Structure formats: C-alpha cells, structure tokens
mmCIF file of C-alpha atoms and ligand atoms in Angstrom:
data_model
loop_
_atom_site.group_PDB
_atom_site.id
_atom_site.type_symbol
_atom_site.label_atom_id
_atom_site.label_comp_id
_atom_site.label_asym_id
_atom_site.label_seq_id
_atom_site.Cartn_x
_atom_site.Cartn_y
_atom_site.Cartn_z
ATOM 1 C CA MET A 27 107.475 98.568 123.067
ATOM 2 C CA LYS A 28 110.108 95.690 122.446
ATOM 3 C CA ILE A 29 113.323 95.770 123.818
ATOM 4 C CA THR A 30 115.888 93.076 122.321
ATOM 5 C CA GLU A 31 118.431 92.772 124.937
ATOM 6 C CA GLU A 32 116.620 91.482 127.525
ATOM 7 C CA ALA A 33 119.238 90.719 130.197
ATOM 8 C CA GLU A 34 121.013 94.351 129.834
ATOM 9 C CA TYR A 35 117.663 95.804 130.112
ATOM 10 C CA LYS A 36 116.908 93.924 133.701
ATOM 11 C CA GLU A 37 120.202 94.716 134.878
ATOM 12 C CA MET A 38 119.642 98.286 134.307
ATOM 13 C CA ILE A 39 116.290 98.119 135.808
ATOM 14 C CA LEU A 40 118.293 96.706 138.845
ATOM 15 C CA LYS A 41 120.519 99.141 139.284
ATOM 16 C CA TYR A 42 117.976 102.297 138.617
ATOM 17 C CA ASN A 43 115.928 100.719 141.532
ATOM 18 C CA PHE A 44 118.843 100.503 143.778
ATOM 19 C CA ALA A 45 119.777 104.492 143.204
ATOM 20 C CA MET A 46 115.853 105.289 143.000
ATOM 21 C CA GLN A 47 116.217 103.953 146.881
ATOM 22 C CA ILE A 48 119.474 105.851 147.488
ATOM 23 C CA LEU A 49 117.733 108.845 146.412
ATOM 24 C CA GLU A 50 114.994 108.796 148.292
ATOM 25 C CA THR A 51 116.501 107.911 151.264
ATOM 26 C CA GLU A 52 118.971 111.088 151.046
ATOM 27 C CA LEU A 53 116.386 113.387 149.799
ATOM 28 C CA ASN A 54 114.360 111.954 153.081
ATOM 29 C CA ILE A 55 117.262 112.995 155.169
ATOM 30 C CA LEU A 56 118.023 116.241 153.391
ATOM 31 C CA LEU A 57 114.501 117.392 154.045
ATOM 32 C CA LYS A 58 114.075 115.792 157.745
ATOM 33 C CA ASP A 59 116.889 117.541 158.643
ATOM 34 C CA TYR A 60 115.932 120.839 157.088
ATOM 35 C CA GLU A 61 112.689 120.522 159.193
ATOM 36 C CA TYR A 62 114.305 119.731 162.397
ATOM 37 C CA LYS A 63 116.432 122.343 162.339
ATOM 38 C CA LYS A 64 114.142 125.525 160.619
ATOM 39 C CA GLY A 65 110.798 124.072 162.525
ATOM 40 C CA TYR A 66 109.105 124.024 159.132
ATOM 41 C CA ASN A 67 108.514 121.567 156.667
ATOM 42 C CA PRO A 68 108.493 123.186 152.941
ATOM 43 C CA VAL A 69 107.214 120.165 150.980
ATOM 44 C CA GLU A 70 103.725 119.261 150.144
ATOM 45 C CA HIS A 71 104.500 116.028 148.582
ATOM 46 C CA ILE A 72 106.866 114.178 146.923
ATOM 47 C CA LYS A 73 106.492 111.944 143.757
ATOM 48 C CA THR A 74 109.087 109.241 142.652
ATOM 49 C CA ARG A 75 108.503 106.847 139.417
ATOM 50 C CA MET A 76 110.538 105.022 137.312
ATOM 51 C CA LYS A 77 109.887 105.949 133.534
ATOM 52 C CA SER A 78 108.091 103.176 131.878
ATOM 53 C CA LEU A 79 109.856 101.533 129.016
ATOM 54 C CA ASP A 80 107.052 102.454 126.572
ATOM 55 C CA SER A 81 107.696 106.041 127.881
ATOM 56 C CA ALA A 82 111.374 105.948 127.544
ATOM 57 C CA SER A 83 111.025 104.472 124.149
ATOM 58 C CA LYS A 84 108.457 107.280 123.121
ATOM 59 C CA LYS A 85 111.057 109.623 123.935
ATOM 60 C CA LEU A 86 113.691 108.215 122.453
ATOM 61 C CA LYS A 87 111.982 107.525 119.020
ATOM 62 C CA ASP A 88 111.082 111.442 119.247
ATOM 63 C CA LYS A 89 114.462 112.873 119.537
ATOM 64 C CA GLY A 90 115.147 110.504 116.547
ATOM 65 C CA TYR A 91 117.490 107.774 118.606
ATOM 66 C CA GLU A 92 117.261 103.959 118.236
ATOM 67 C CA VAL A 93 115.619 102.449 121.265
ATOM 68 C CA THR A 94 118.463 100.417 122.880
ATOM 69 C CA VAL A 95 119.683 100.252 126.628
ATOM 70 C CA ASP A 96 122.782 102.208 125.726
ATOM 71 C CA ASN A 97 120.557 105.036 124.638
ATOM 72 C CA LEU A 98 117.908 104.837 127.660
ATOM 73 C CA ILE A 99 121.038 105.109 129.976
ATOM 74 C CA ARG A 100 123.082 108.105 127.837
ATOM 75 C CA LYS A 101 120.165 109.482 126.183
ATOM 76 C CA VAL A 102 116.849 109.516 128.801
ATOM 77 C CA TYR A 103 117.696 111.557 131.921
ATOM 78 C CA ASP A 104 114.859 111.139 133.748
ATOM 79 C CA MET A 105 114.296 107.408 133.715
ATOM 80 C CA ILE A 106 114.281 107.775 137.661
ATOM 81 C CA GLY A 107 112.150 111.096 138.494
ATOM 82 C CA VAL A 108 111.632 112.780 141.471
ATOM 83 C CA ARG A 109 109.036 115.546 141.985
ATOM 84 C CA ILE A 110 109.149 118.092 145.049
ATOM 85 C CA VAL A 111 105.955 119.972 145.256
ATOM 86 C CA CYS A 112 106.391 123.091 147.744
ATOM 87 C CA SER A 113 103.789 125.538 149.249
ATOM 88 C CA PHE A 114 105.546 128.801 148.298
ATOM 89 C CA LEU A 115 108.488 130.374 145.477
ATOM 90 C CA SER A 116 111.131 130.544 148.346
ATOM 91 C CA ASP A 117 110.593 126.907 149.253
ATOM 92 C CA VAL A 118 111.734 125.738 145.624
ATOM 93 C CA TYR A 119 114.870 127.921 146.023
ATOM 94 C CA ASP A 120 115.719 126.524 149.518
ATOM 95 C CA ILE A 121 115.002 123.233 148.471
ATOM 96 C CA VAL A 122 117.266 123.582 145.510
ATOM 97 C CA ASP A 123 120.230 124.745 147.777
ATOM 98 C CA LEU A 124 119.524 122.033 150.120
ATOM 99 C CA ILE A 125 120.000 119.611 147.489
ATOM 100 C CA LYS A 126 123.208 121.336 145.429
ATOM 101 C CA SER A 127 124.485 121.437 149.003
ATOM 102 C CA SER A 128 124.640 117.176 149.355
ATOM 103 C CA LYS A 129 127.836 115.325 149.248
ATOM 104 C CA GLN A 130 125.566 112.534 148.385
ATOM 105 C CA PHE A 131 125.269 113.612 144.496
ATOM 106 C CA ILE A 132 126.692 115.301 141.849
ATOM 107 C CA ILE A 133 124.755 117.729 140.195
ATOM 108 C CA LYS A 134 124.948 117.219 136.290
ATOM 109 C CA ARG A 135 122.909 119.575 135.274
ATOM 110 C CA GLU A 136 120.216 122.160 136.455
ATOM 111 C CA ASN A 137 117.295 123.973 134.354
ATOM 112 C CA ASN A 138 115.513 127.252 135.886
ATOM 113 C CA TYR A 139 112.094 126.784 134.000
ATOM 114 C CA ILE A 140 110.678 129.202 136.767
ATOM 115 C CA ASP A 141 112.877 132.064 135.815
ATOM 116 C CA TYR A 142 113.173 131.538 132.034
ATOM 117 C CA PRO A 143 109.894 128.860 131.813
ATOM 118 C CA LYS A 144 109.620 126.970 128.575
ATOM 119 C CA GLU A 145 107.561 128.005 125.236
ATOM 120 C CA SER A 146 104.521 126.235 126.521
ATOM 121 C CA GLY A 147 104.222 128.121 129.723
ATOM 122 C CA TYR A 148 105.743 125.336 131.944
ATOM 123 C CA LYS A 149 107.609 126.499 135.174
ATOM 124 C CA SER A 150 109.536 123.980 137.434
ATOM 125 C CA TYR A 151 113.356 123.999 138.623
ATOM 126 C CA HIS A 152 114.847 120.908 137.157
ATOM 127 C CA LEU A 153 118.347 118.868 138.850
ATOM 128 C CA ILE A 154 120.072 116.331 136.710
ATOM 129 C CA VAL A 155 121.873 114.434 139.648
ATOM 130 C CA LEU A 156 124.237 111.719 139.323
ATOM 131 C CA VAL A 157 123.451 108.887 142.467
ATOM 132 C CA PRO A 158 126.172 106.912 143.211
ATOM 133 C CA VAL A 159 125.975 103.432 143.378
ATOM 134 C CA HIS A 160 128.490 100.810 145.217
ATOM 135 C CA LEU A 161 128.487 97.499 143.478
ATOM 136 C CA GLY A 162 131.202 95.420 145.528
ATOM 137 C CA GLU A 163 134.205 97.003 144.599
ATOM 138 C CA ARG A 164 132.941 99.412 141.707
ATOM 139 C CA THR A 165 130.940 102.727 142.111
ATOM 140 C CA GLU A 166 128.168 103.344 139.165
ATOM 141 C CA TYR A 167 126.577 106.863 138.785
ATOM 142 C CA ILE A 168 123.104 106.955 137.721
ATOM 143 C CA GLU A 169 121.250 109.996 136.716
ATOM 144 C CA ALA A 170 118.175 111.224 137.999
ATOM 145 C CA GLU A 171 115.881 114.087 137.288
ATOM 146 C CA ILE A 172 114.409 116.122 140.325
ATOM 147 C CA GLN A 173 111.978 118.578 139.470
ATOM 148 C CA ILE A 174 110.935 120.900 142.268
ATOM 149 C CA ARG A 175 108.080 123.671 142.058
ATOM 150 C CA THR A 176 105.256 125.105 143.524
ATOM 151 C CA VAL A 177 101.452 123.729 144.251
ATOM 152 C CA ALA A 178 100.223 126.178 141.220
ATOM 153 C CA MET A 179 103.207 125.321 139.189
ATOM 154 C CA ASP A 180 102.497 121.351 139.766
ATOM 155 C CA CYS A 181 98.398 122.142 138.836
ATOM 156 C CA TRP A 182 99.519 124.048 135.550
ATOM 157 C CA ALA A 183 101.539 120.811 134.892
ATOM 158 C CA SER A 184 99.062 118.408 135.779
ATOM 159 C CA LEU A 185 96.660 120.155 133.189
ATOM 160 C CA ASP A 186 98.818 120.616 130.527
ATOM 161 C CA HIS A 187 100.350 116.675 130.777
ATOM 162 C CA LYS A 188 96.532 115.437 130.291
ATOM 163 C CA LEU A 189 96.225 117.494 127.129
ATOM 164 C CA ARG A 190 99.017 116.234 125.841
ATOM 165 C CA TYR A 191 97.578 112.964 125.976
ATOM 166 C CA LYS A 192 94.053 114.176 124.570
ATOM 167 C CA PHE A 193 95.767 116.085 121.501
ATOM 168 C CA PRO A 194 99.039 113.924 120.872
ATOM 169 C CA GLU A 195 99.706 115.449 117.392
ATOM 170 C CA MET A 196 99.071 119.075 118.273
ATOM 171 C CA ILE A 197 97.003 120.877 121.343
ATOM 172 C CA PRO A 198 94.367 123.354 119.558
ATOM 173 C CA GLU A 199 95.661 126.965 119.249
ATOM 174 C CA GLU A 200 93.369 128.528 121.518
ATOM 175 C CA ILE A 201 93.824 125.945 124.140
ATOM 176 C CA ARG A 202 97.611 126.757 123.729
ATOM 177 C CA PHE A 203 96.991 130.441 124.256
ATOM 178 C CA GLY A 204 94.504 129.398 126.942
ATOM 179 C CA LEU A 205 97.329 127.782 129.193
ATOM 180 C CA LYS A 206 100.141 130.122 128.325
ATOM 181 C CA GLU A 207 97.406 132.915 130.078
ATOM 182 C CA CYS A 208 97.093 130.392 132.899
ATOM 183 C CA SER A 209 100.738 130.331 132.905
ATOM 184 C CA LYS A 210 101.087 134.074 133.828
ATOM 185 C CA ASP A 211 98.125 134.125 136.083
ATOM 186 C CA ILE A 212 100.249 131.049 138.172
ATOM 187 C CA ASP A 213 103.412 133.521 138.139
ATOM 188 C CA GLU A 214 100.965 136.279 139.682
ATOM 189 C CA LEU A 215 99.698 133.837 142.164
ATOM 190 C CA ASP A 216 102.716 132.817 143.349
ATOM 191 C CA LEU A 217 104.396 136.249 144.149
ATOM 192 C CA LYS A 218 101.245 137.353 145.941
ATOM 193 C CA MET A 219 101.029 134.345 147.983
ATOM 194 C CA GLN A 220 104.996 134.528 148.537
ATOM 195 C CA SER A 221 104.104 138.197 150.115
ATOM 196 C CA LEU A 222 101.607 137.057 152.529
ATOM 197 C CA TYR A 223 103.936 134.183 153.504
ATOM 198 C CA GLU A 224 106.548 137.191 154.354
ATOM 199 C CA ILE A 225 104.183 138.898 156.034
ATOM 200 C CA LEU A 226 103.175 135.905 158.354
ATOM 201 C CA GLN A 227 106.785 135.232 159.026
ATOM 202 C CA ARG A 228 107.000 138.822 160.142
ATOM 203 C CA TYR A 229 104.268 138.187 162.878
ATOM 204 C CA ASN A 230 105.969 135.103 163.916
ATOM 205 C CA ASN A 231 109.033 136.771 164.693
HETATM 206 P P1 0O2 B 317 106.867 112.673 131.846
HETATM 207 O O1 0O2 B 317 105.736 111.796 131.209
HETATM 208 O O2 0O2 B 317 106.491 113.610 132.727
HETATM 209 O O3 0O2 B 317 108.040 112.121 132.050
HETATM 210 P P2 0O2 B 317 116.601 117.423 126.983
HETATM 211 O O4 0O2 B 317 117.075 118.073 128.354
HETATM 212 O O5 0O2 B 317 116.050 118.632 126.538
HETATM 213 O O6 0O2 B 317 117.246 116.352 126.184
HETATM 214 P P3 0O2 B 317 113.810 116.733 128.349
HETATM 215 O O7 0O2 B 317 114.451 115.491 129.133
HETATM 216 O O8 0O2 B 317 112.167 116.845 127.550
HETATM 217 O O9 0O2 B 317 115.271 116.622 127.493
HETATM 218 O O10 0O2 B 317 113.847 117.977 129.083
HETATM 219 P P4 0O2 B 317 113.155 119.048 129.774
HETATM 220 O O11 0O2 B 317 112.545 119.548 128.972
HETATM 221 O O12 0O2 B 317 113.828 119.659 130.872
HETATM 222 O O13 0O2 B 317 112.083 118.020 130.360
HETATM 223 C C1 0O2 B 317 111.907 116.863 131.183
HETATM 224 C C2 0O2 B 317 110.102 117.073 131.892
HETATM 225 O O14 0O2 B 317 110.216 118.060 132.351
HETATM 226 C C3 0O2 B 317 109.638 115.975 131.100
HETATM 227 O O15 0O2 B 317 109.331 114.883 131.007
HETATM 228 C C4 0O2 B 317 108.278 116.545 131.749
HETATM 229 O O16 0O2 B 317 108.009 115.839 132.859
HETATM 230 C C5 0O2 B 317 108.032 118.086 132.062
HETATM 231 N N1 0O2 B 317 108.110 118.812 130.993
HETATM 232 C C6 0O2 B 317 109.013 119.469 130.270
HETATM 233 N N2 0O2 B 317 108.266 120.341 129.634
HETATM 234 C C7 0O2 B 317 107.076 120.083 129.917
HETATM 235 C C8 0O2 B 317 105.814 120.833 129.652
HETATM 236 O O17 0O2 B 317 105.484 121.950 128.546
HETATM 237 N N3 0O2 B 317 104.648 120.892 130.452
HETATM 238 C C9 0O2 B 317 104.749 119.481 130.895
HETATM 239 N N4 0O2 B 317 103.413 119.703 131.937
HETATM 240 N N5 0O2 B 317 105.557 118.923 131.767
HETATM 241 C C10 0O2 B 317 106.933 119.580 130.923
HETATM 242 P P5 0O2 B 317 108.807 113.933 130.132
HETATM 243 O O18 0O2 B 317 109.656 112.482 129.875
HETATM 244 O O19 0O2 B 317 108.713 114.794 128.798
HETATM 245 O O20 0O2 B 317 107.072 113.732 130.740
#
C-alpha cells in the first residue's frame, strides 16, 4: 500500500511509538501496583501492537475514506492496540476500573461488547484512550485502543479472526451460525468459571 506523504507518515509513526511506550509503561505500573496491593495478578497475558499501514489503509478504504496521514490520525482509533487477557469476568471489570482511575490517560470512548456483544458474537471491553506525549513545549494526545477480555473470549476472537482471513468476502452462513453458538457457550463458561472463582475466594478467606 502506498502513501504519498512519506515524511508526515514517518513523523506520525515516531510519535505513535512514543505513545505506545508511554501506554505500556503506565499499564505495567498500574497492574504491578494492583498486584502488590491485592496479592493477585489478574492478567494472563498482554499484547501490544502497532497496526500495519496495509491493515490501516484497508480499514480506511472499507469505511470509504482516502488513505492519507490525516485520515489515519483522525479515523483509525486503533493504530496503537493493547489487548489484556484475564482469567475471570470480574478481572475484566477490575482492570477497566483501574485504567479509568488512571490520571495518565483521558478516556475518549468505551464500548462494552460484553454486555452488548457485536452481531458476530464478538465480546470484549474496549477503551479508547488519549495518551499525552510531551514534545518539548507542546503536548499531543494520541489515540489508542485497549481491549480487555477473558481467555475464553480471546479464544473465540482468535478463531473468528482466522475465519475472516479464510473467507474475506463473507463467512459461510453455517460457520457464522456455529460461531454465534460458540459465543453463547463462552458466556456460560465464563459465568461458571466466575462462580468457581468466587467459591475459591471464600475458601481463601
Ligand atoms: P484487527 O486486525 O484486530 O486490528 P468504529 O469504532 O465502528 O468506527 P472499529 O475500529 O471497527 O470502528 O471499532 P470496533 O468495531 O470497536 O472494532 C475494533 C477492533 O475490535 C477490531 O479491529 C478487532 O480487533 C476487534 N473486533 C471488533 N469486532 C470484531 C469481530 O467481530 N471479530 C473479531 N475477531 N474482532 C473484532 P480491526 O481493525 O477490525 O482488526
């Protein structure tokens, strides 16, 4: 994928890399502090990535926008993406509250796709945050998307993602139906695991 404003794109990526480092550091501090205070680490794993130009360009085109640096900045909210995968449902909400309580980010938008799943069956909690990057005298606020979900939701999303690659035009109806059924099964599994976790906590107390 070609972008004509090469210098602007390079400058944008430089700043986005700064923002990604700031975001990673701040999340690390928040989560380590939480673990120290609660004596419990709610995170199974974290993945941070910068969206490729190809993938961002495709997203712009799919939405009917021209591929320009300005549109990458204004229309692609997840150039920087962080995925936090937790063991239990309650961990997801604890982490959402933790991030919302941080003075380092501004919460621009939140999408609760757990209580309100997407049509596909996709479930996850999304926070779009603004990360302040101090560049000499000025501060720029750079958008990043944080996805928080359980291991079970992550497993579903990973399969769905693979199928979207396999069937770029349209996932066959029987597979789409199967995926929606799996999404409901995952609901049940997460609720059962949550109950077991609560019983375990009672034993610990
Ligand atoms: P990738 O490859 O994961 O980066 P909008 O807010 O509606 O203007 P956007 O950004 O599509 O536009 O928002 P949305 O719907 O909240 O989706 C953002 C990201 O959530 C997606 O990024 C996916 O990572 C994930 N997601 C949303 N819906 C689904 C789904 O049905 N299945 C899976 N597997 N993931 C989903 P990208 O850029 O689409 O993909």
